[in-house]
Amino acid sequence: MFLEDKIYTLEGSNKIIQNSEILNIENPEKIIQAHKNSIKNGVDIIKTNTFQANKLKISKTKYTVEQIIKSAIENAKKANAKHIAINIGPIEKTKESFEDFEIIYNLYKEQILYAEKYGVDMIYIEQISSLIQAKAAIIASKENSNLPILCSMQLNENLKTSKGTDIITISNVLSSLKINAIGFNYLPKSDEIIKIIKEFLKYTNTPLIINPSIENNINLNKYEEIIKKGIKFIDSTHFISKNKTKELCQYIKDKKYKPNNAEEYTATSSNSKTVFLGQGLKLIGERINPAGKNKLQNSIKNKNYDEIIKLALKQKNEGADILDINVSVKSTNEKENMVNIIKSIQSTVDIPLQIDSMNSEVIENAVRIYNGKPIINSVNGKQSSMDKIFPIAKKYGALIIALTFDDDGIPKTIQKRVDIAEKIIKEAQKYQINKKNLIFDTLALTALSHPEQTQKTLKALKIIKEKFKVCTTLGISNISFGLPYRKVINSTFLAFALTNGVDVPILNTKDEKIIETINAYKVLYNQDKNSKEFIKKYSQKNNWS
């Protein structure tokens, strides 16, 4: 049905009956009649009366989740609904914590399995305030059914969810999960709805579902602007009157769905912050990596994550936009440590994270519970690497660092690096992974051992960026291994990398020379308008000569 170029309306029986799940069994005639009224008014899709039909809620009644869902679906069918959506709402009365991801997942999984068993046409997840709950519901839907998925988030007067997730982040995260429609639940003012829709359409080409509350005195002609493009579903459940539902259905009866054409972008998200890459210089903090750091290794071995959280906060305060997280320590449980550390950091620090591991199982466990859209570090040109990483990135909607080496090792030529980049892009396309979700690293080798490779690394980076229109990164500190006065080597190499187009270097944000180089670059490349930030930072140090 989603192939049809029309706009669909949805409506549920909770339009007139609140907290009514048990009525599916105790008074089914009332539910059936509510559905019939919606169908009579022209509604295309009937939402089952199952908004809170999860185990936590239903356990307080004498019925089971299966009994409620089965009856709700039967009632929709008895009303002769043309299309039926299982209606799934938020999980209440459980802590909002990452420890609960699998609990939340299993609560949704139960509902999905019964929906699949008793026969619906789609899954409609709505009024969700928690991004991690939305993600758990979507993953549960994908893993336990083949049904189309719609998901809408509950916005408040600040145009955010109660957990602080804004429209940009909702668009970036939900669109990356490749569901059939995304959107929002409702605000009362028509002008605000138009504003929200326009904001969504800046950042996503996924069809939109809107769930407004329309007062009787609003003229539906005002909605001509919002259905011009991008809108695929309108939920009329919260319309004030049934006459307004009928008016809406008649109004859009012959309206055609027109796909949106927003510009594609590369962006990573936490729960509350989205960082766009390729739009001004961004920094990845490198220091949460235990290699050669006894103190950090001991913190991981002893599961003392306080030091790691402090290090995460320090890097953010030093200017990091994203944090690389590597917790690989010999004789430790990397999977467990990675999950626990990500939970701990995300509960304290609001910037996105980059999951850094050579173990694909570690990566999958981490991105599964990650609240937002993470970066995976990394994939490379080996077929075995792409076979492991691309399915994970596709399923969980992650960005990926792509290293330009393959089974033959790190290339000695510029062209081979470019060829590997093209190979990775083509392989990613087989998984419907857009090249905008790839960040290419042409591999900085230590200048002491490979001095002839430095310029080749930089030239390959520039060619890949310009030829394929993708974002790029480099591990800046790699260049100086084995050399004295590493700060000078690193900052000089960074300057060359910046002029060759690196978008998001991985570096030590504590290094003053690195930061000075970045601040100077922003002045010279007009990213620091009127040198305002540079003057603010350095004018008090008497550095005017």
XYZ file of C-alpha atoms in Angstrom:
545
model
C 0.000 0.000 0.000
C 2.891 2.372 0.627
C 3.693 2.323 -3.067
C 0.555 4.320 -3.801
C 1.159 8.018 -4.286
C -1.587 9.128 -1.925
C -1.870 10.581 1.575
C -3.384 8.276 4.186
C -5.424 9.082 7.279
C -5.280 7.102 10.520
C -7.541 7.084 13.543
C -7.926 5.098 16.769
C -10.772 4.400 19.148
C -9.011 6.277 21.959
C -10.328 9.347 20.153
C -13.345 8.922 22.433
C -12.261 6.241 24.907
C -9.258 6.804 27.178
C -7.279 3.966 28.852
C -9.597 1.501 27.226
C -7.522 -1.597 26.421
C -9.660 -3.938 28.545
C -12.785 -2.780 26.691
C -11.549 -4.812 23.731
C -12.785 -7.818 25.757
C -15.327 -6.391 28.187
C -17.175 -4.075 25.810
C -16.018 -4.842 22.259
C -19.161 -3.307 20.717
C -18.069 0.144 21.871
C -14.660 -0.255 20.251
C -16.107 -1.677 17.047
C -18.567 1.199 16.787
C -15.769 3.751 17.281
C -13.854 2.115 14.439
C -16.963 2.075 12.244
C -17.454 5.783 12.852
C -13.883 6.459 11.723
C -14.336 4.335 8.605
C -17.632 6.096 7.827
C -15.795 9.425 7.996
C -13.330 8.178 5.399
C -10.341 7.124 7.524
C -7.973 4.811 5.621
C -6.146 3.063 8.473
C -7.625 1.965 11.790
C -5.337 1.938 14.826
C -6.014 -0.944 17.195
C -7.053 -0.119 20.740
C -3.687 -1.251 22.153
C -1.815 1.952 22.984
C -0.818 0.714 26.452
C -1.201 -3.022 25.859
C 2.197 -3.908 27.266
C 2.997 -6.343 30.053
C 3.675 -3.655 32.664
C 0.239 -2.136 32.154
C -1.816 -5.250 31.407
C -0.372 -7.202 34.343
C -2.591 -5.038 36.577
C -5.680 -6.509 34.897
C -7.005 -10.067 34.789
C -6.081 -10.397 31.121
C -2.911 -11.242 29.219
C -1.218 -9.123 26.592
C -2.106 -11.722 23.991
C -5.799 -11.646 24.916
C -5.940 -7.863 24.684
C -4.108 -7.634 21.348
C -6.008 -10.521 19.794
C -9.342 -8.965 20.763
C -8.287 -5.509 19.587
C -7.319 -6.807 16.151
C -10.518 -8.834 15.896
C -12.539 -5.726 16.731
C -10.852 -3.737 13.967
C -11.560 -6.559 11.533
C -15.197 -6.778 12.625
C -15.495 -3.071 11.841
C -14.369 -3.947 8.292
C -11.219 -1.871 8.479
C -9.465 -1.748 5.131
C -6.036 -1.403 6.762
C -5.105 -2.090 10.398
C -2.153 -0.709 12.375
C -1.122 -2.158 15.721
C -0.951 0.916 17.952
C 2.031 0.911 20.348
C 2.699 3.616 22.916
C 5.516 4.431 25.364
C 6.599 2.141 28.183
C 5.764 3.846 31.451
C 6.868 3.275 35.038
C 10.292 1.957 34.176
C 13.558 3.793 34.716
C 14.915 5.709 31.745
C 18.284 4.019 31.739
C 20.398 2.030 29.340
C 20.216 -1.004 31.610
C 16.572 -1.173 30.587
C 17.156 -1.413 26.823
C 16.557 -5.157 26.609
C 13.667 -4.944 29.108
C 12.022 -2.291 26.954
C 12.865 -4.284 23.831
C 11.221 -7.437 25.248
C 8.071 -5.564 26.246
C 7.723 -4.292 22.682
C 8.732 -7.641 21.209
C 5.779 -9.349 22.898
C 3.333 -6.887 21.364
C 4.904 -7.210 17.914
C 4.774 -10.999 17.935
C 1.050 -11.011 18.744
C 0.365 -8.354 16.128
C 2.143 -10.526 13.568
C 0.292 -13.636 14.774
C -3.214 -12.193 14.583
C -2.754 -10.138 11.444
C -2.218 -6.407 11.009
C -0.905 -4.396 8.091
C 1.608 -2.180 9.875
C 3.138 -1.124 13.187
C 2.473 2.384 14.473
C 4.698 3.430 17.381
C 3.565 6.798 18.722
C 3.759 9.446 21.430
C 7.266 8.343 22.382
C 9.311 10.809 24.449
C 12.417 8.657 24.846
C 14.682 8.134 21.834
C 16.023 4.882 23.294
C 12.442 3.589 23.622
C 11.746 4.507 20.016
C 14.887 2.696 18.941
C 14.029 -0.382 21.044
C 10.515 -0.494 19.579
C 11.830 -0.166 16.018
C 14.504 -2.847 16.491
C 11.927 -5.146 18.111
C 9.639 -4.567 15.133
C 12.372 -5.283 12.594
C 13.661 -8.389 14.341
C 10.259 -9.957 14.924
C 8.182 -9.024 11.886
C 8.314 -7.890 8.291
C 5.614 -5.269 8.769
C 5.945 -1.616 7.711
C 6.912 0.636 10.640
C 5.700 4.144 11.479
C 7.109 6.031 14.467
C 6.227 9.435 15.891
C 7.770 11.298 18.824
C 5.976 13.445 21.391
C 7.080 17.087 21.270
C 6.596 19.749 23.909
C 6.304 23.530 23.600
C 10.092 23.779 23.149
C 9.862 21.533 20.072
C 11.773 18.810 21.886
C 10.804 15.593 23.617
C 10.687 15.596 27.417
C 14.083 13.842 27.284
C 15.614 16.731 25.334
C 15.670 15.264 21.812
C 15.182 17.928 19.140
C 13.692 17.651 15.654
C 17.083 17.464 13.939
C 18.120 14.520 16.094
C 14.765 12.764 15.707
C 15.089 13.117 11.930
C 18.703 11.939 11.838
C 18.255 8.917 14.095
C 14.865 7.621 12.968
C 15.582 8.157 9.267
C 18.807 6.194 9.613
C 16.831 3.212 10.942
C 15.094 3.005 7.540
C 11.475 2.853 8.665
C 8.465 3.744 6.529
C 7.460 7.005 8.170
C 8.621 9.270 10.977
C 6.939 12.198 12.637
C 5.568 13.861 15.716
C 2.631 13.963 18.050
C 0.729 16.890 18.398
C 0.772 20.568 19.194
C -2.445 22.591 19.238
C -1.516 25.516 17.014
C -1.681 25.275 13.241
C 1.237 27.657 12.690
C 3.450 25.603 15.024
C 2.619 22.428 13.107
C 3.703 24.061 9.849
C 6.929 25.214 11.516
C 7.679 21.700 12.784
C 6.985 20.082 9.417
C 9.296 22.515 7.646
C 12.014 21.695 10.180
C 11.619 17.949 9.607
C 11.696 18.422 5.840
C 15.086 20.127 6.044
C 16.672 16.942 7.330
C 14.797 13.908 6.080
C 13.301 12.394 2.957
C 11.521 9.700 4.944
C 7.745 10.121 4.577
C 6.214 12.096 7.439
C 3.370 11.224 9.742
C 1.760 14.075 11.650
C -0.622 13.867 14.582
C -2.022 17.349 15.176
C -4.808 18.564 17.414
C -7.084 20.688 15.263
C -9.594 23.022 16.840
C -13.011 23.351 15.249
C -12.391 26.911 14.104
C -9.317 26.110 11.985
C -9.810 26.177 8.255
C -8.267 23.103 6.656
C -7.263 25.184 3.643
C -4.422 26.398 5.858
C -3.024 22.884 5.554
C -2.517 23.215 1.818
C 1.035 24.346 2.583
C 1.912 21.331 4.727
C 0.705 18.617 2.362
C 2.554 19.906 -0.689
C 5.402 17.459 -0.096
C 6.713 14.953 2.393
C 3.442 14.194 4.233
C 2.302 10.585 3.819
C 0.098 10.049 6.901
C -2.182 12.277 8.984
C -3.458 10.893 12.288
C -6.816 12.447 13.168
C -7.240 10.711 16.533
C -6.798 13.950 18.442
C -9.078 16.088 16.321
C -11.653 17.753 18.501
C -14.678 16.627 16.503
C -15.603 13.775 14.187
C -16.836 16.387 11.683
C -13.298 17.700 11.409
C -12.062 14.151 10.680
C -14.614 13.820 7.890
C -13.640 17.209 6.523
C -9.957 16.218 6.543
C -10.613 12.915 4.767
C -12.636 14.660 2.065
C -10.017 17.385 1.748
C -7.084 15.052 1.105
C -9.020 12.390 -0.798
C -7.498 13.359 -4.118
C -4.238 14.766 -2.791
C -1.128 13.005 -4.026
C 1.864 12.178 -1.864
C 4.937 14.015 -3.106
C 8.315 12.814 -1.820
C 10.593 15.354 -0.205
C 14.003 16.142 -1.699
C 16.082 17.387 1.233
C 19.816 17.676 0.723
C 21.775 14.659 1.933
C 24.189 15.188 4.797
C 26.585 13.366 7.134
C 25.667 13.637 10.804
C 26.100 11.739 14.066
C 23.833 12.122 17.082
C 23.627 11.558 20.800
C 20.215 11.657 22.486
C 20.175 15.460 22.491
C 22.855 16.717 20.111
C 23.506 16.241 16.394
C 26.895 17.044 14.887
C 27.045 17.705 11.146
C 30.263 16.708 9.389
C 31.520 18.486 6.303
C 30.007 21.761 7.526
C 32.933 23.380 9.290
C 35.726 21.628 11.163
C 34.705 19.103 13.844
C 37.008 17.284 16.288
C 37.062 13.710 17.574
C 38.739 13.311 20.960
C 41.172 10.378 20.938
C 42.121 9.904 24.579
C 39.668 7.199 25.708
C 41.989 4.505 24.411
C 43.942 2.325 26.882
C 46.855 1.533 24.536
C 50.027 2.441 26.436
C 48.072 4.026 29.326
C 48.404 2.011 32.533
C 46.007 4.191 34.519
C 43.247 3.821 31.941
C 43.904 0.104 31.618
C 43.549 -0.348 35.373
C 40.314 1.660 35.398
C 38.860 -0.683 32.779
C 40.159 -3.835 34.507
C 38.702 -2.715 37.840
C 35.475 -1.468 36.219
C 36.140 1.926 37.740
C 34.531 4.078 35.096
C 34.706 7.362 37.015
C 38.103 8.201 35.521
C 36.810 7.497 32.026
C 33.795 9.763 32.552
C 36.122 12.518 33.808
C 38.254 12.082 30.695
C 35.159 12.296 28.507
C 34.085 15.550 30.188
C 37.596 17.010 29.891
C 37.729 16.352 26.160
C 34.309 17.882 25.637
C 35.361 20.984 27.583
C 38.573 21.171 25.528
C 36.524 21.365 22.328
C 35.840 17.787 21.213
C 32.624 17.441 19.209
C 32.717 13.622 19.240
C 34.522 11.102 21.471
C 36.273 7.965 20.256
C 35.707 5.090 22.703
C 38.182 2.194 22.722
C 38.224 -0.122 25.761
C 40.301 -3.044 24.494
C 42.437 -4.384 27.364
C 43.939 -7.868 27.425
C 42.166 -10.393 29.673
C 39.041 -8.258 30.087
C 35.506 -8.595 28.746
C 35.559 -5.963 26.009
C 31.877 -6.427 25.127
C 30.727 -5.860 28.682
C 33.096 -2.950 29.290
C 32.157 -1.198 26.053
C 28.433 -1.368 26.806
C 28.869 -0.214 30.404
C 31.192 2.641 29.499
C 28.917 3.900 26.739
C 25.994 3.864 29.173
C 28.038 5.748 31.747
C 29.347 8.361 29.327
C 25.974 8.943 27.664
C 24.353 9.528 31.045
C 26.855 12.337 31.698
C 28.160 13.756 28.406
C 25.820 14.916 25.626
C 28.096 14.722 22.568
C 28.069 11.779 20.108
C 30.372 8.778 20.457
C 32.516 6.764 18.073
C 32.618 3.019 18.831
C 36.200 1.861 18.270
C 36.873 -1.891 18.211
C 38.340 -4.588 15.997
C 35.658 -7.001 17.250
C 32.372 -6.845 15.326
C 30.450 -8.387 18.238
C 31.667 -5.603 20.517
C 30.569 -3.069 17.933
C 27.102 -4.570 17.499
C 26.440 -4.822 21.240
C 27.477 -1.197 21.647
C 25.545 0.349 18.757
C 22.464 -1.619 19.770
C 22.138 0.129 23.130
C 23.617 3.452 21.978
C 21.156 6.310 22.375
C 21.370 8.115 19.034
C 23.276 7.586 15.781
C 26.879 6.547 16.528
C 30.014 6.247 14.415
C 31.570 2.811 13.950
C 35.363 2.736 13.872
C 35.874 1.007 11.492
C 35.495 -0.885 8.234
C 38.189 -1.429 5.598
C 38.498 -2.698 2.044
C 38.798 -6.359 3.030
C 35.692 -8.267 1.996
C 35.626 -9.978 5.390
C 35.516 -6.593 7.125
C 32.723 -5.250 4.937
C 30.741 -8.487 5.345
C 30.791 -8.037 9.132
C 30.423 -4.279 9.547
C 27.978 -3.218 6.839
C 25.055 -5.370 8.109
C 25.511 -3.843 11.578
C 25.685 -0.303 10.235
C 22.589 -0.861 8.096
C 20.532 -2.399 10.898
C 21.342 0.256 13.495
C 21.791 3.243 11.193
C 25.389 4.133 12.080
C 28.053 6.198 10.355
C 31.246 4.310 9.546
C 34.932 5.220 9.450
C 36.267 3.618 6.244
C 39.995 2.799 6.168
C 41.639 2.631 2.757
C 43.509 -0.644 3.033
C 42.618 -4.184 1.961
C 44.018 -7.729 1.932
C 47.233 -6.419 0.365
C 47.810 -4.092 3.321
C 48.180 -0.324 3.362
C 48.694 0.890 -0.223
C 51.927 2.549 -1.223
C 50.246 4.540 -3.968
C 47.645 7.288 -4.008
C 45.588 5.588 -6.707
C 45.248 2.331 -4.763
C 43.835 4.218 -1.805
C 41.322 5.906 -4.129
C 40.424 2.551 -5.701
C 39.778 1.003 -2.284
C 37.550 3.949 -1.347
C 35.498 3.379 -4.489
C 35.284 -0.336 -3.722
C 33.987 0.404 -0.213
C 31.378 2.849 -1.558
C 30.118 0.297 -4.117
C 29.931 -2.470 -1.521
C 28.092 -0.187 0.906
C 25.495 0.527 -1.768
C 24.612 -3.179 -1.806
C 23.421 -2.687 1.767
C 21.566 0.530 0.898
C 24.203 2.458 2.856
C 24.600 5.901 1.337
C 28.145 7.186 0.868
C 27.157 10.091 3.119
C 27.325 7.553 5.958
C 30.994 6.834 5.211
C 33.929 8.860 6.581
C 37.167 8.026 4.797
C 40.549 7.680 6.485
C 43.546 7.430 4.145
C 45.788 6.328 7.031
C 48.501 8.482 8.507
C 51.627 6.382 9.023
C 54.467 7.382 11.301
C 56.760 9.796 9.489
C 59.801 8.191 11.115
C 59.286 4.864 9.343
C 57.310 5.964 6.284
C 58.319 9.545 5.416
C 57.448 9.039 1.760
C 53.821 8.198 2.636
C 52.813 11.422 4.389
C 52.156 13.431 1.225
C 50.491 10.437 -0.436
C 48.102 10.129 2.505
C 47.162 13.789 2.219
C 46.806 13.796 -1.566
C 44.666 10.641 -1.497
C 42.432 12.233 1.127
C 41.907 15.313 -1.018
C 41.129 13.275 -4.143
C 38.661 10.990 -2.340
C 36.882 13.942 -0.776
C 36.546 15.816 -4.072
C 35.849 12.847 -6.338
C 33.254 11.060 -4.208
C 31.858 14.048 -2.242
C 32.375 12.310 1.095
C 33.667 13.295 4.523
C 37.191 12.505 5.683
C 39.188 11.897 8.851
C 42.768 11.183 9.907
C 44.370 10.010 13.130
C 46.679 13.003 13.619
C 48.821 11.612 16.438
C 49.800 8.550 14.380
C 52.210 10.669 12.326
C 54.643 11.321 15.177
C 55.113 7.932 16.825
C 58.748 7.376 17.707
C 59.747 11.023 17.294
C 60.716 13.629 19.906
C 58.750 16.870 20.291
C 55.650 15.194 18.931
C 53.470 18.258 19.458
C 55.245 20.159 16.695
C 54.998 17.252 14.241
C 51.336 16.698 15.070
C 50.306 20.337 14.767
C 52.203 20.778 11.494
C 50.673 17.636 10.030
C 47.243 18.809 11.151
C 47.770 22.093 9.293
C 48.542 20.156 6.101
C 45.541 17.865 6.680
C 43.227 20.833 7.126
C 44.356 22.446 3.881
C 43.782 19.122 2.109
C 40.198 18.948 3.339
C 40.040 16.760 6.439
C 36.588 17.225 7.972
C 36.800 15.564 11.360
C 40.340 14.753 12.549
C 40.920 12.389 15.471
C 43.324 14.128 17.846
C 44.410 15.127 21.328
C 42.255 18.086 22.337
C 44.550 18.703 25.333
C 47.487 19.607 23.056
C 47.720 23.404 23.030
C 49.631 23.504 19.746
C 46.904 21.428 18.111
C 44.234 23.802 19.391
C 46.247 26.867 18.359
C 46.600 25.449 14.852
C 42.853 24.820 14.678
C 41.996 28.308 15.935
C 44.363 29.906 13.419
C 42.956 27.765 10.606
C 39.415 28.893 11.431
C 40.528 32.514 11.128
C 42.364 32.005 7.844
C 39.530 29.976 6.292
C 36.829 32.384 7.511
C 35.171 29.878 9.811
C 35.770 32.244 12.731
C 33.832 35.258 11.474
C 35.714 38.515 12.021
C 38.234 36.493 14.081
C 35.874 36.984 16.998
C 36.681 33.755 18.865
C 40.408 34.012 18.163
C 40.600 37.529 19.587
C 38.506 36.540 22.581
C 40.802 33.616 23.361
C 44.207 35.186 22.805
C 43.904 38.954 23.255
C 44.302 38.699 27.030
C 47.654 36.942 26.635
C 49.397 40.014 25.194
C 49.962 38.159 21.948
C 49.608 41.186 19.664
C 53.003 40.956 18.063
